[in-house]
Structures are given as structure tokens and as C-alpha cells.
XYZ file of C-alpha atoms in Angstrom:
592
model
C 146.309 -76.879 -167.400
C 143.962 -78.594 -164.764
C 140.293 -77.557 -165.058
C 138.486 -76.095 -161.666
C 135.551 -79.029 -161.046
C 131.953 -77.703 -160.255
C 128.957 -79.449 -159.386
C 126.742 -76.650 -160.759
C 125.018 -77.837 -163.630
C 124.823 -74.416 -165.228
C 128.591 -73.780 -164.847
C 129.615 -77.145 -166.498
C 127.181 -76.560 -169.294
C 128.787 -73.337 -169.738
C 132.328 -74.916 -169.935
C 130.623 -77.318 -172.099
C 129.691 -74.933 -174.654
C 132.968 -72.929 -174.441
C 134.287 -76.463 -175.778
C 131.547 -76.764 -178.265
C 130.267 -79.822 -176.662
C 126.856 -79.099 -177.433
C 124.878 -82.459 -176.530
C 126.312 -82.307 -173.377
C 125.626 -78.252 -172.710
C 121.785 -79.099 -174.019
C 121.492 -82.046 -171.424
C 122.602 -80.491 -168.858
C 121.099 -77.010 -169.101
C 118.093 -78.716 -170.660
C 117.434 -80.838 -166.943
C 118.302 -78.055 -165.103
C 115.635 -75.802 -167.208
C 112.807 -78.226 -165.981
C 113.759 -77.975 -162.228
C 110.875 -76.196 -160.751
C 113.240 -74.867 -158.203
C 116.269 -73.124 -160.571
C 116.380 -70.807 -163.374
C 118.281 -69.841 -166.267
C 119.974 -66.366 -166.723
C 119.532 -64.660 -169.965
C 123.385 -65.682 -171.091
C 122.316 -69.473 -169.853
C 118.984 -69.212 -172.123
C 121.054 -67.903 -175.199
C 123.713 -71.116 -174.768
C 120.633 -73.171 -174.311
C 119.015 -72.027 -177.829
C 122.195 -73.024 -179.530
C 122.818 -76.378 -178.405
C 119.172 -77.387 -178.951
C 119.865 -76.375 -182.467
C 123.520 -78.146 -182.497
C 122.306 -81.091 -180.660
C 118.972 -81.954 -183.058
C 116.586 -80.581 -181.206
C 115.086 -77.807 -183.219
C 111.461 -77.520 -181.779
C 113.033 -75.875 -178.766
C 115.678 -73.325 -179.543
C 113.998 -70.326 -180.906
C 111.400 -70.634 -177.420
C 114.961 -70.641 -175.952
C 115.638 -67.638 -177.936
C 112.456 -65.494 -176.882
C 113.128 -66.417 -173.527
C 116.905 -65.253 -173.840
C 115.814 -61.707 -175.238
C 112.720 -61.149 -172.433
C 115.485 -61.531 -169.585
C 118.165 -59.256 -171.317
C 115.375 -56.554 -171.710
C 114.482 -57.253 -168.221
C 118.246 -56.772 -167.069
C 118.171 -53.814 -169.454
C 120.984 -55.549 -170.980
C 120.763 -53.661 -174.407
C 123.687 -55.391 -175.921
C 122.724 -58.601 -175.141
C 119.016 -57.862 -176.508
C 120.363 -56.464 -179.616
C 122.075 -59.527 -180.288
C 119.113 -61.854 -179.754
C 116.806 -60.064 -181.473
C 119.313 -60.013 -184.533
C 119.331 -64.008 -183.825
C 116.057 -63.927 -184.116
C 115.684 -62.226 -187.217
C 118.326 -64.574 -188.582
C 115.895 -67.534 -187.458
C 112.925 -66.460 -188.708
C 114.980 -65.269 -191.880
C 115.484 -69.497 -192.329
C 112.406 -70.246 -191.441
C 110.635 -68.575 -193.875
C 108.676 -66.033 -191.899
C 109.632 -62.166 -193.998
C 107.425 -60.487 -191.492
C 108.559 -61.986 -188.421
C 112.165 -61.652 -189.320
C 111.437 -57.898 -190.259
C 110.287 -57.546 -186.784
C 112.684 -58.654 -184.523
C 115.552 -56.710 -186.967
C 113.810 -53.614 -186.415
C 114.106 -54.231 -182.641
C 117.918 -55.728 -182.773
C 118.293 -51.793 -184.567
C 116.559 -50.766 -181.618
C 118.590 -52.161 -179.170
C 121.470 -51.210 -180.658
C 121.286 -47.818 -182.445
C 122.884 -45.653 -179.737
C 125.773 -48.272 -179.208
C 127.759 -47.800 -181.993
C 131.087 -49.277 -180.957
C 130.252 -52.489 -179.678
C 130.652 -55.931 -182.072
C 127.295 -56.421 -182.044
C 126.941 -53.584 -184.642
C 128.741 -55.736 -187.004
C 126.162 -57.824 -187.373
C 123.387 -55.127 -188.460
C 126.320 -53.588 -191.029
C 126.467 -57.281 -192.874
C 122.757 -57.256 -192.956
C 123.259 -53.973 -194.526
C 125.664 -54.892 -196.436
C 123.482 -58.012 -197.667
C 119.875 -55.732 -198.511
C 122.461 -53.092 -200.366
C 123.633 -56.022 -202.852
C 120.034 -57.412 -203.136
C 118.715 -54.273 -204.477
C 121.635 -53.181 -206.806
C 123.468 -50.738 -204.376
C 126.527 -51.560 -204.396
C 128.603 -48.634 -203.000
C 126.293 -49.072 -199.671
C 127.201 -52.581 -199.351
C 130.779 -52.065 -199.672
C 130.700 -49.263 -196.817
C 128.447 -51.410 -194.313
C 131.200 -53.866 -195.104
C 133.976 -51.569 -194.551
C 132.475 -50.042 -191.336
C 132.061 -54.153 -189.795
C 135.492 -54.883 -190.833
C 136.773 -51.974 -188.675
C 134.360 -52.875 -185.631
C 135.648 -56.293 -186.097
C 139.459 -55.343 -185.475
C 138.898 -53.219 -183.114
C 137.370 -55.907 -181.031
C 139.730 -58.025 -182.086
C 137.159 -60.808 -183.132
C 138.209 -63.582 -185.388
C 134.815 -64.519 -185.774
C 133.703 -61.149 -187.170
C 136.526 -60.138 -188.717
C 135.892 -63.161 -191.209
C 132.071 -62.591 -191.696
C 133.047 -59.076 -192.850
C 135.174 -60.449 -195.333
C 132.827 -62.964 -196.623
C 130.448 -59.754 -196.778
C 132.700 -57.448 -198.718
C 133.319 -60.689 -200.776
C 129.439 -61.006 -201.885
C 129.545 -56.992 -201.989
C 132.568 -56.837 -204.745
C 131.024 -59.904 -206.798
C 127.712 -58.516 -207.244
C 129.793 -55.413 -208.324
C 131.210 -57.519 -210.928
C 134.938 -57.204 -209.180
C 135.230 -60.696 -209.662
C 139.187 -60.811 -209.195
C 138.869 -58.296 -206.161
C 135.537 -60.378 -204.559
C 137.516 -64.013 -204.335
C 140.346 -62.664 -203.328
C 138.971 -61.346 -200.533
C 136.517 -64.649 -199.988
C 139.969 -66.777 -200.192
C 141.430 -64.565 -197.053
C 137.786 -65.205 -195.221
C 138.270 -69.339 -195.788
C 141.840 -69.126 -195.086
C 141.075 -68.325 -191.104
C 139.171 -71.470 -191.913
C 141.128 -73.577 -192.824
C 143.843 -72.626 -190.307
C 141.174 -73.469 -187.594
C 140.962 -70.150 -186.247
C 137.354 -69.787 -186.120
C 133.958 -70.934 -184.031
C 132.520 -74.291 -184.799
C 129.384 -72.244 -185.889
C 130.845 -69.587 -187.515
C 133.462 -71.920 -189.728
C 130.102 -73.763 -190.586
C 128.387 -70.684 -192.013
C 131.185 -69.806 -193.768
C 131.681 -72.762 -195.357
C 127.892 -72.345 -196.722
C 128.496 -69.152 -197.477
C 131.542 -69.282 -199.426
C 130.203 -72.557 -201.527
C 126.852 -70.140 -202.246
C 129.708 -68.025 -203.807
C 131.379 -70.508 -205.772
C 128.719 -71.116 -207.351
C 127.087 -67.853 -208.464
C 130.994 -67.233 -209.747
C 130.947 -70.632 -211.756
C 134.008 -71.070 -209.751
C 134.079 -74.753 -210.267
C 138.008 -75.292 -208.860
C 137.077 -73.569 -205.545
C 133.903 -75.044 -205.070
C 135.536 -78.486 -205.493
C 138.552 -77.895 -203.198
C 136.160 -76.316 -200.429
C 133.624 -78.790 -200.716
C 136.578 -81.691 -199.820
C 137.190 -79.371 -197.257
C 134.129 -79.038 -195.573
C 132.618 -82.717 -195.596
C 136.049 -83.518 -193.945
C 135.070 -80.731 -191.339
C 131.739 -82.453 -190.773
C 132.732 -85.544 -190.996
C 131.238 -87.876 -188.181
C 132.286 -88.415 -185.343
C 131.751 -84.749 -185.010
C 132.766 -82.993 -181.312
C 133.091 -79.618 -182.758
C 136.186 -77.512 -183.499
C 137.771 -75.065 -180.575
C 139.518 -72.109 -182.224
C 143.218 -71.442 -182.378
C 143.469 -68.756 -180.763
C 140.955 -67.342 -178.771
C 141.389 -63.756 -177.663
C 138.276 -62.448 -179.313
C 134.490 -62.149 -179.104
C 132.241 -64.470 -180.658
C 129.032 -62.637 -180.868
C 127.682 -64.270 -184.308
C 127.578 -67.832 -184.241
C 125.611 -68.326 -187.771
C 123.357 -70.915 -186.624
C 119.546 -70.642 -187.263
C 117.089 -71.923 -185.093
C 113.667 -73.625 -186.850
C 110.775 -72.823 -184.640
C 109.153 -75.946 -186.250
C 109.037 -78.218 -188.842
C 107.820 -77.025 -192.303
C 106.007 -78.914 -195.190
C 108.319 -81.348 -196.286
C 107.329 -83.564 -199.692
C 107.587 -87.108 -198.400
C 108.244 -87.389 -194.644
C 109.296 -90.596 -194.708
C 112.731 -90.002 -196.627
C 112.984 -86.516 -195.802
C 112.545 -85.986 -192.070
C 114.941 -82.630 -191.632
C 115.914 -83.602 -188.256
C 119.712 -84.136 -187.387
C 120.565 -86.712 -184.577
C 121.782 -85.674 -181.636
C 125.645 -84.883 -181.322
C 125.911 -84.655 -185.529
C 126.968 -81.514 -187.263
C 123.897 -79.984 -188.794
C 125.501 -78.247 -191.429
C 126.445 -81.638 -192.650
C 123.429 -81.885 -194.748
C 123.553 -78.287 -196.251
C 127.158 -78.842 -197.329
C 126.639 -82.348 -199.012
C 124.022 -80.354 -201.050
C 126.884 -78.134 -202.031
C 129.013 -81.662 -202.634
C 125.924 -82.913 -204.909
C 126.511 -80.654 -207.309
C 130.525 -81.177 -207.759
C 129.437 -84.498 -207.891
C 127.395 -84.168 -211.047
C 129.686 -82.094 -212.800
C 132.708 -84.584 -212.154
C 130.467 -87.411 -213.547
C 129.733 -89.650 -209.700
C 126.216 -89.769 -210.821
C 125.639 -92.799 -208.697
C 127.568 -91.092 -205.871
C 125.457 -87.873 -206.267
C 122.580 -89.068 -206.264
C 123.039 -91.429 -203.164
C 124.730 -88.584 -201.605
C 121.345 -86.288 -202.617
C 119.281 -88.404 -200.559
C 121.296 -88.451 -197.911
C 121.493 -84.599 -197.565
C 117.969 -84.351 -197.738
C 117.606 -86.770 -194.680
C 120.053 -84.441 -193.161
C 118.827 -80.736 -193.854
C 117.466 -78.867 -190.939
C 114.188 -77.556 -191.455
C 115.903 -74.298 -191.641
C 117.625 -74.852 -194.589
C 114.967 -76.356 -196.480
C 116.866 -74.247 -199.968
C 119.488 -76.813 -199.674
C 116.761 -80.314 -199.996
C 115.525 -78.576 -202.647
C 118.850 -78.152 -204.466
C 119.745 -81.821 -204.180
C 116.305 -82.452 -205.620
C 117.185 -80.954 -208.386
C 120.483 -82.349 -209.145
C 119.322 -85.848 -208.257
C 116.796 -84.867 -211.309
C 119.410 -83.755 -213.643
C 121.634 -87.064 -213.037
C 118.064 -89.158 -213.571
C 117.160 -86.931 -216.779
C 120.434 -87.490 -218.574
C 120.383 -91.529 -217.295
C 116.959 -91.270 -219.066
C 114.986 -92.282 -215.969
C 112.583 -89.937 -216.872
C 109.734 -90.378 -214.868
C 112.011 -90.661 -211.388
C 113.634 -87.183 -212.784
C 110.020 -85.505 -213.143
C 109.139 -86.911 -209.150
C 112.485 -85.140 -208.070
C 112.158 -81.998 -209.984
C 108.787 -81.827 -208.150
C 109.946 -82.169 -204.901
C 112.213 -79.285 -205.665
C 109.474 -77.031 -206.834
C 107.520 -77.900 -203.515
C 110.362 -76.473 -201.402
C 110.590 -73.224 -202.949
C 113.205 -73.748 -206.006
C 111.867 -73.551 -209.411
C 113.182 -76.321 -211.213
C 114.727 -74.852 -214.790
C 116.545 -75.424 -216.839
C 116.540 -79.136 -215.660
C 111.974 -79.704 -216.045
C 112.629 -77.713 -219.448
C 115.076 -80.490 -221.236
C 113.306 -82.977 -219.575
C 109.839 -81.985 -221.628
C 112.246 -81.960 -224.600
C 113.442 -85.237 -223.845
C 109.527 -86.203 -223.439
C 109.003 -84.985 -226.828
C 106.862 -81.515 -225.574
C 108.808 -79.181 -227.138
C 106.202 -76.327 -226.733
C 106.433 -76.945 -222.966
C 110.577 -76.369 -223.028
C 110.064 -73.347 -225.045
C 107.753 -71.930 -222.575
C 109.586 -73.322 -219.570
C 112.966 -71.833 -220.287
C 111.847 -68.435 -221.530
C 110.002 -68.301 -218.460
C 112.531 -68.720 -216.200
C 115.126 -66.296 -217.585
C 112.247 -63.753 -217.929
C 111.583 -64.043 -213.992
C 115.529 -64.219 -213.075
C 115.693 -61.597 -210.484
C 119.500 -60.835 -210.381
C 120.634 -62.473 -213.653
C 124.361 -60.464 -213.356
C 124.885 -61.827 -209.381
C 124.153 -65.651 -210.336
C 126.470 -65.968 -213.428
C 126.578 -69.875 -213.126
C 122.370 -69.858 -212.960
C 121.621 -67.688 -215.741
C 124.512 -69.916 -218.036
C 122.815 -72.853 -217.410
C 119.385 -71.583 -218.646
C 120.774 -69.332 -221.884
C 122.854 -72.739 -222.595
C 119.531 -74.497 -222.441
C 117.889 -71.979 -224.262
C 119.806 -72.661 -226.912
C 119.587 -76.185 -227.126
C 115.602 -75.945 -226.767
C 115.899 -73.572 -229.653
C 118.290 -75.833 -231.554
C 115.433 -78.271 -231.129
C 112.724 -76.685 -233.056
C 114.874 -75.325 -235.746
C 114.435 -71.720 -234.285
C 118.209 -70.600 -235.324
C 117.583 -66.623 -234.644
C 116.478 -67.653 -230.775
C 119.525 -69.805 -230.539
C 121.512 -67.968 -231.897
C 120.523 -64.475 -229.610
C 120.565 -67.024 -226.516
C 124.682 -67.533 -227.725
C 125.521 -64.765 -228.098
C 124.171 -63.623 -224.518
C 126.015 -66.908 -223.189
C 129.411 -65.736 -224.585
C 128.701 -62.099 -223.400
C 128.504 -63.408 -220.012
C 131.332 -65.391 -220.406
C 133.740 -62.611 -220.747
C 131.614 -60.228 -218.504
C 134.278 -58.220 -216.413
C 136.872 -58.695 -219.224
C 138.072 -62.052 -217.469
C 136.582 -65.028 -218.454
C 135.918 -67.735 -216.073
C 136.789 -71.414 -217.593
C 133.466 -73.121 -217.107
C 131.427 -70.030 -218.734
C 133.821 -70.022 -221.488
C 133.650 -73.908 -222.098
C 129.618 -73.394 -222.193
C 129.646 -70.215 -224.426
C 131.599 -72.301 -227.136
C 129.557 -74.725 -226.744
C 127.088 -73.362 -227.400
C 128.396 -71.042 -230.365
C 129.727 -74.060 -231.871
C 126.359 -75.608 -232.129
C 124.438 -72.221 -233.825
C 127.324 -72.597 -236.190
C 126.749 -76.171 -237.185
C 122.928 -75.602 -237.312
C 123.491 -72.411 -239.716
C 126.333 -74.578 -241.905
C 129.010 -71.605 -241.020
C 132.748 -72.144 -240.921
C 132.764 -71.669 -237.337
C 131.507 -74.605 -236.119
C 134.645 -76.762 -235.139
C 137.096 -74.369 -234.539
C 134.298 -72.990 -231.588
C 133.646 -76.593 -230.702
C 137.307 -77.613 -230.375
C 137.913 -75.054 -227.679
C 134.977 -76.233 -225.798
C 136.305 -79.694 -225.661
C 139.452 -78.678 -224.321
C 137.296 -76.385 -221.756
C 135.888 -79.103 -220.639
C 138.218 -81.381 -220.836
C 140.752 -79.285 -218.508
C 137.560 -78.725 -216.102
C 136.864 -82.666 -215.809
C 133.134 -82.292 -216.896
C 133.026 -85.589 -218.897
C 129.377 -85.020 -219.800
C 129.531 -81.957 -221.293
C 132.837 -83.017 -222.811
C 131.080 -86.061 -224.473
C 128.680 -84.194 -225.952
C 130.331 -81.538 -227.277
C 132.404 -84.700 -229.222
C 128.771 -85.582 -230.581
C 128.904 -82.290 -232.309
C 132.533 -82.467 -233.294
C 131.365 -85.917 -235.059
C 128.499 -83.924 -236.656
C 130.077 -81.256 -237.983
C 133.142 -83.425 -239.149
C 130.486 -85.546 -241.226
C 128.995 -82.592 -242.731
C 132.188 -81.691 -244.159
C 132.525 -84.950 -245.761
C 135.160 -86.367 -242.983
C 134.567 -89.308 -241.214
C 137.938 -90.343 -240.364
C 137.758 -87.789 -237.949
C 134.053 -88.226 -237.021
C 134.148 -91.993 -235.513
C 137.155 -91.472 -233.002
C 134.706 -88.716 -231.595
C 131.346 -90.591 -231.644
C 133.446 -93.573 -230.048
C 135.259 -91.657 -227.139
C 131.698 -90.213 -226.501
C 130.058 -93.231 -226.636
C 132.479 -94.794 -223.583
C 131.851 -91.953 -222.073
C 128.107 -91.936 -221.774
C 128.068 -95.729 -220.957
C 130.476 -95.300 -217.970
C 127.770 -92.815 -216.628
C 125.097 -94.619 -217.513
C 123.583 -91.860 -220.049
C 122.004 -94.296 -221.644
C 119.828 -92.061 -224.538
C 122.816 -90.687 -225.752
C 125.206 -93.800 -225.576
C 122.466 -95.719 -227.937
C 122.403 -92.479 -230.065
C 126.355 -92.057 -229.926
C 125.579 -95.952 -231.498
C 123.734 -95.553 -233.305
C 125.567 -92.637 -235.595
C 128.304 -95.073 -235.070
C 126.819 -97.866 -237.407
C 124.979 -96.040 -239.523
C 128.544 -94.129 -240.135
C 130.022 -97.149 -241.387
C 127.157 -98.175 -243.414
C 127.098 -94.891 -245.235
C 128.002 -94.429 -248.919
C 127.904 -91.070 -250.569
C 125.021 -91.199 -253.429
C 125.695 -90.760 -257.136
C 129.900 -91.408 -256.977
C 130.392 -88.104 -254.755
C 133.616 -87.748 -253.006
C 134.112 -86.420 -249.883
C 134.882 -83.024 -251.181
C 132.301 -82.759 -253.937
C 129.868 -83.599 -251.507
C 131.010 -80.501 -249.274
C 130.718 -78.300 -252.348
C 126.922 -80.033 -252.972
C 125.534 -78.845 -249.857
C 127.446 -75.518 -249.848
C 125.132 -74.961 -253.121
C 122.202 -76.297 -251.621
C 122.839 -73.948 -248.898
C 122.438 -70.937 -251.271
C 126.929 -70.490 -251.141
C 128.186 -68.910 -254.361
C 131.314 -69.667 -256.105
C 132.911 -67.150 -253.946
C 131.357 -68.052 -250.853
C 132.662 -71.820 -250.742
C 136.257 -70.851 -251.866
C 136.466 -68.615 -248.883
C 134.720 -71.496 -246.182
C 136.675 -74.018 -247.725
C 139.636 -72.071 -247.922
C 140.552 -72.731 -252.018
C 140.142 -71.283 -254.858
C 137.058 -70.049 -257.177
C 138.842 -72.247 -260.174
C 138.708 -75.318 -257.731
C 134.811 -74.837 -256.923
C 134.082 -74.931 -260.266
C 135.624 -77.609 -261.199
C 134.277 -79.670 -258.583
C 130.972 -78.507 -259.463
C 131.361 -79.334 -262.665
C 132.257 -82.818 -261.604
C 128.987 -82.757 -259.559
C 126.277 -82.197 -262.497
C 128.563 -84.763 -264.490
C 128.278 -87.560 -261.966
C 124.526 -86.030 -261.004
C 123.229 -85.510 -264.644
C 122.184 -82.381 -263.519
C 122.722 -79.091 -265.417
C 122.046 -76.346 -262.659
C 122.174 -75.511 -259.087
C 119.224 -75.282 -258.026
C 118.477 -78.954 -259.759
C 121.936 -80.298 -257.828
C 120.154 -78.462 -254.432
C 117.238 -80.332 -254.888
C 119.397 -83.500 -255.516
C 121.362 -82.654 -252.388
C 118.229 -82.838 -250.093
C 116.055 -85.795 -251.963
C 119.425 -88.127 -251.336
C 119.864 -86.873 -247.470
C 122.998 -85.074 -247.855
C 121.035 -81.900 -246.230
């Protein structure tokens, strides 16, 4: 079909925009703006807000904005006043500004109280929707997100129609519906993927629904959508037309900067997006950061880290300070320490505190007083520890691991058991909360010499290994290796300690490869003292760990007339004539 030609700047700006050309809508209604001579209407000014944003030029869109929302109250357009004053608080929302974003929501209500059946009203029920969740009110969420879903069908708007499902979706999670709340996020991305939505709108959803992903520790959808949406933001970037488009688009997602906040170093992190590039690109390669890390591209993720902090608006300033953080984990682990403690800080400077990641680093530094405090810390202040499962896993996981650390087995042990409660919260547990429960349990076991140990430490392997975390897999072999050695087995401990060990080199994890090493060689140079075998070494430090005769039978699964004879083989080849005389054997000769 043959497009009409105008001359009027304004009209092909307009067409421009329709076609998400947003460089070319900003130039043009940008030079027509400056003619002393012409003016912009109020519909003109809103267009002109968001291609400043889309376009790169941030400093400009929320005047744009102000100026849109003065000429619809001037019109007494209420409608279109209600929607920029909800843009507004949106804006200020990113920008940091509570008070000014309470404001101009207050007057969006305003504007739109006694107009209860227009789409506009959607908006105001997801921000509903979103203060319900925040403060624990969950049966209010889910009815602001039932009444948008029905203003969004009966406008028949694509647009809204998925925002309300991405609502309900956040609504039902923090509800702890877990199977109900991705369900309902999965039919939200599929109008996604099927290209059915705004350029803008597909671009907050795509935020939104990685945000999601991980608060669920949903690592199979966060990798799948994260593909997904660096190939939707991939330059050269025109923006996407929708596949149908019968409906209204009154929410376009995009947030305005008013200007540029404090940034940590200027010269690598500018938050400005060139002209004519998608600016949620840098927001979503935050989100790909963090698949990154857990799929083991540590060089990838952390090139890709700096990158998305060169390419975060000012806006979004949560997201910089995300790949902050995980381009400190990836240096922590390589054993870069000092680089890991510069990155951690620029994290904390943008607003994210930086735990559990600062709290194994002072470990790793040898301050294990300053983990202790760190971690405790930061699960004390958690605000909504239930909502962010993936957050609060990572800290009671470190928790454990500080406590492990000082020999405090009661703290590790609580911190556990809290990590496999939230594993199976819901009564469905999700794979990569399982695989860090065990974990985790496996460890407390092997620190408290229980029975437990491998059996818990073998189903975190396989976790892991299903997920494709090689890390955490490697390490969790360390253990296996540990706890095989402590039961006197070292045929089975080296293949461990050497798949971990080609693990942690391919990464570059350099402290643990040398340590993986290290237990490697001193494995083969080991000799049991006094003539013990295998198995009468097992019984030793059974004893020594206060086991009766009863006890080991039942751990080592023989009987009571076995244990004493291998004791009894033990004072022979000791010259010992008691237990507490073979315990204090046991620990002079290392076996302990």
C-alpha cells in the first residue's frame, strides 16, 4: 500500500514514530520545536519525549514531558493528562526522585479518577497492583490485576493486555503461586515473541520478565529469554512494528532521565546510548551477565559487564550496578581480588549493596570477622526475603560457608536448614534452589562427620550438573573428594579432585585449581600412620569422634562384632589400650 507524502514536518515525524523510527521522529520534531514560528501540540510533545529517550538524548525528554502534560491540561484533555502525569511518575520513579514521582501519580489519579473505562486506568491498576505486592497484600494486587486485564480486552490493547499479565505474574509469585505466576508470565512473553507488541512495550517486558526469572531462580527461562532479547536488541536496531495493530498503545514502558546522576568513573561508564541504538540494550546484557556467570563465560561476562555499563541509561542505573557486581564475583573466584573489591564498590555507589559477593571476598582476604558481620547483615536487612527466592539463597548459601569457615557448625547448620526450607517452599522445588540446599547440607554433614554427607552431596552434583553451573559443580566435587577421604577412600577421591581441578583451570579459578592441586599430590603422597587400613582408620576417627560401638555399626552399615574387631586391631597396631588414648592418637597423627 502506497504511503500519502507530506511536507509537514510534524506529520512525517508522526508517521515516523508510528514506524518506531525514532531518530528520525526526534530530528524532525526536534528542528521543528526550535522554529520560532511553529509549535508542537500536546500529542506532538508526548512523541517528542519518547524519541529523545529512544534516540540518546535523555537531557531533553522529561522537559518534553512537562511540556506534553501543561498543553493537555490546557486542552482540558483529561485523558491525555492522566497519562503523562503517570509517565511522569514512571520517570521520576527511574530517576530516583520518591517525592517527585509521588507527585505527579497523585495527579495522573487526578486526572483520571472519574474516567473509569478508558485504558489509561490500566496503568494506575498495575501500579496498584505493584504497591499491593510490595507491602505483603496480595489479594489487592491480584484484583488491580484482574480489573487491568479486563480494561485491557475491552480496549482491545495488545500492549496492555500483556502488562496485565506480567502484573498478575509478579502478583501470584509474591503469593508464592509459583506454578500459577510463570504460567501466566510465559503467556505475557509469548505475545513477545510472536511480535505482537510495541517496540517499547516488548522492551519492558523483556526487563520485566528477566527481573522475574530471577527472583524465581528460574535459571532455564532466564537463559532462553535472555538469547531472546539480545537478539531483539541486537544492532542494527530500527525498532519492531507490531503484528497486528488494532489496539491502543497507551503505555510504552520507557523512562525518561531528567539528567545524568552520579556515576563512579565517568570515563567507562558514561550512561548515554548513541543515537538510533536500543536503550534497553544495556539493561538486558545486565540480565545476560548473570547467565553468563552461572554457565561459566567468565571472560565473556565480564567483557559483556563493561559493556552494559557503557550502555545503561541513567535511568536504569540498578542494572550498572548489577553488572558491577557480577563482574566482582567472576574477579573474586579468578582470585583477582583487589579488581573484585574496586567493582563491588562501584556497585555499592549505585545503590546495590554488594552481599554475599564483599562477604566471601573478606573470607578470601583472610577477615573472617568482617564476612561474619557482612552476611548476617545483609539477610537481617532483606526486606522481602520470600519475593527474591534466588537473593536470599545466595546469602543463606554463603552464610553457611562463612560459618563453615570459623568452625561455627550450629550457624551453619541453622543457615541449611533455612536454605533447604526455601528450596521446597510452595511444595515444588525449583532445580537451582535444590542443587544449593544440598550443597549446602552436604557440607554441615561433612563438617559434623554424619553419614549424610555424600549421599546430600551426590544429588547436588547432579543438580548442578543438569543445570550447567560448572563452578558450583566443581566445587561441590571438592567436597565429594573430602568426604570420600575421610572415609578412608581415595580411589574415589582423586577422579573428583581431578575433574574439579580441569574445571577450575578452564575458568581460570585459579585459588581453587592450585588447592584442587594441591589435595591432589598430597593425596598420593599420603600413607595411613601406624599400619591402619582404610577401614580401621574410618573406625579410628568414628572413636575419636565420641561414636560408640553401636553408633559406627549403624554409619558404617555393619555389625557391632565387626567394630570390635577392628578396634581391636587398632590398639594392636596402635599399642594403645583405650579409646580415649586411640582418640588422642587419631588427632596427634592428622587423621582428625
Amino acid at each position: 500500500m502506497s504511503v500519502p507524502l507530506t511536507t509537514d514536518p510534524a506529520d512525517r515525524a508522526r508517521s515516523a514514530a508510528a514506524r518506531e523510527s525514532w531518530a528520525e521522529a526526534y530530528a524532525l520534531l526536534h528542528a521543528h520545536d526550535r522554529h520560532p514560528s511553529r509549535g508542537l501540540t500536546a500529542d506532538d510533545l508526548s512523541v517528542l519525549a519518547d524519541a529523545a529517550w529512544w534516540s540518546g538524548h535523555v537531557d531533553e525528554s522529561v522537559a518534553a514531558r512537562l511540556r506534553a502534560h501543561a498543553a493537555f491540561v490546557a486542552s482540558d484533555d483529561h485523558r491525555g493528562a492522566g497519562l503523562a502525569a503517570w509517565r511522569l511518575y514512571d520517570e521520576y520513579s527511574g530517576l530516583g526522585r520518591p517525592a517527585a514521582a509521588a507527585g505527579w501519580l497523585h495527579r495522573a489519579r487526578h486526572h483520571l479518577e472519574d474516567l473509569p473505562d478508558c485504558p489509561e486506568r490500566c496503568l494506575l491498576e498495575m501500579t496498584d497492583a505493584e504497591e499491593a505486592s510490595a507491602r505483603g497484600d496480595h489479594r489487592s494486587a491480584l484484583a488491580a490485576t484482574r480489573r487491568m486485564t479486563a480494561l485491557a480486552l475491552a480496549h482491545d490493547s495488545p500492549d496492555l493486555l500483556a502488562l496485565s499479565r506480567q502484573a498478575g505474574s509478579r502478583a501470584l509469585l509474591a503469593a508464592g503461586r509459583r506454578t500459577e505466576g510463570l504460567a501466566l508470565l510465559d503467556d505475557a512473553m509469548r505475545a513477545v515473541a510472536a511480535g505482537e507488541l510495541s517496540g517499547p512495550v516488548t522492551g519492558r517486558l523483556y526487563c520485566l520478565a528477566l527481573t522475574r526469572c530471577g527472583e524465581a531462580a528460574d535459571f532455564a527461562r532466564a537463559v532462553a529469554w535472555t538469547n531472546a532479547a539480545m537478539e531483539w536488541c541486537a544492532p542494527p536496531w530500527t525498532g519492531r512494528p507490531r503484528a497486528r495493530g488494532t489496539g491502543t498503545n497507551t503505555a510504552t514502558g520507557t523512562a525518561q532521565p531528567e539528567a545524568p546522576r552520579h556515576a563512579p568513573d565517568p570515563g567507562t561508564l558514561p550512561m548515554t546510548v548513541p543515537s538510533g541504538e536500543n536503550p534497553f540494550r544495556g539493561v538486558l546484557r545486565a540480565h545476560r551477565v548473570e547467565v553468563l556467570d552461572l554457565l561459566g563465560a567468565w571472560a565473556l561476562a565480564e567483557a559483556e559487564a563493561r559493556q552494559a555499563c557503557r550502555e545503561v541509561p541513567v535511568d536504569r542505573l540498578e542494572s550498572a550496578a548489577a553488572a558491577y557486581y557480577a563482574a566482582g564475583d567472576v574477579q573474586r573466584r579468578q582470585g583477582r581480588l583487589e579488581a573484585a573489591a574496586v567493582s563491588y564498590g562501584h556497585a555499592h555507589e549505585l545503590g546495590r549493596i554488594p552481599q554475599p559477593g564483599l562477604a566471601l571476598l573478606r573470607l578470601a582476604q583472610g577477615r573472617a570477622d568482617a564476612a561474619v558481620a557482612g552476611v548476617e547483615l545483609a539477610l537481617a536487612c532483606r526486606n522481602d526475603p520470600d519475593h527474591d527466592l534466588l537473593g536470599r539463597a545466595r546469602l543463606l548459601a554463603a552464610r553457611t560457608e562463612v560459618a563453615l569457615a570459623v568452625r561455627d557448625l550450629p550457624g551453619a547448620a541453622r543457615a541449611a536448614a533455612d536454605l533447604d526450607a526455601l528450596a521446597g517452599a510452595g511444595g515444588a522445588d525449583v532445580p537451582l534452589l535444590r542443587a544449593s540446599a544440598d550443597t549446602a547440607l552436604g557440607s554441615v554433614a561433612h563438617a559434623e562427620r554424619r553419614p549424610g554427607a555424600l549421599p546430600a552431596l551426590r544429588r547436588a552434583l547432579a543438580g548442578w550438573l543438569e543445570l550447567r553451573v560448572p563452578y558450583e559443580a566443581a566445587r561441590v566435587r571438592m567436597l565429594l573428594a573430602a568426604a570420600c577421604r575421610a572415609a578412608g577412600d581415595e580411589e574415589r577421591a582423586r577422579p573428583e579432585l581431578g575433574a574439579a581441578r580441569a574445571v577450575f583451570e578452564r575458568l581460570g579459578a585459579v585459588p581453587d585449581a592450585r588447592r584442587a592441586a594441591a589435595l591432589l599430590a598430597g593425596g598420593s603422597r599420603r600413607r595411613l600412620p601406624g599400619g591402619l587400613t582404610a577401614r580401621e582408620a574410618e573406625v579410628l576417627r568414628l572413636v575419636a569422634s565420641g561414636g560408640t560401638n553401636e553408633d559406627i555399626a549403624r554409619a558404617l552399615a555393619i555389625s557391632e562384632h565387626t567394630v570390635a574387631r577392628h578396634l581391636n586391631h587398632v590398639y594392636a597396631r596402635l599399642g594403645v589400650g583405650s579409646r580415649a588414648s586411640a582418640t588422642a592418637y587419631a588427632y596427634a597423627h592428622g587423621l582428625i
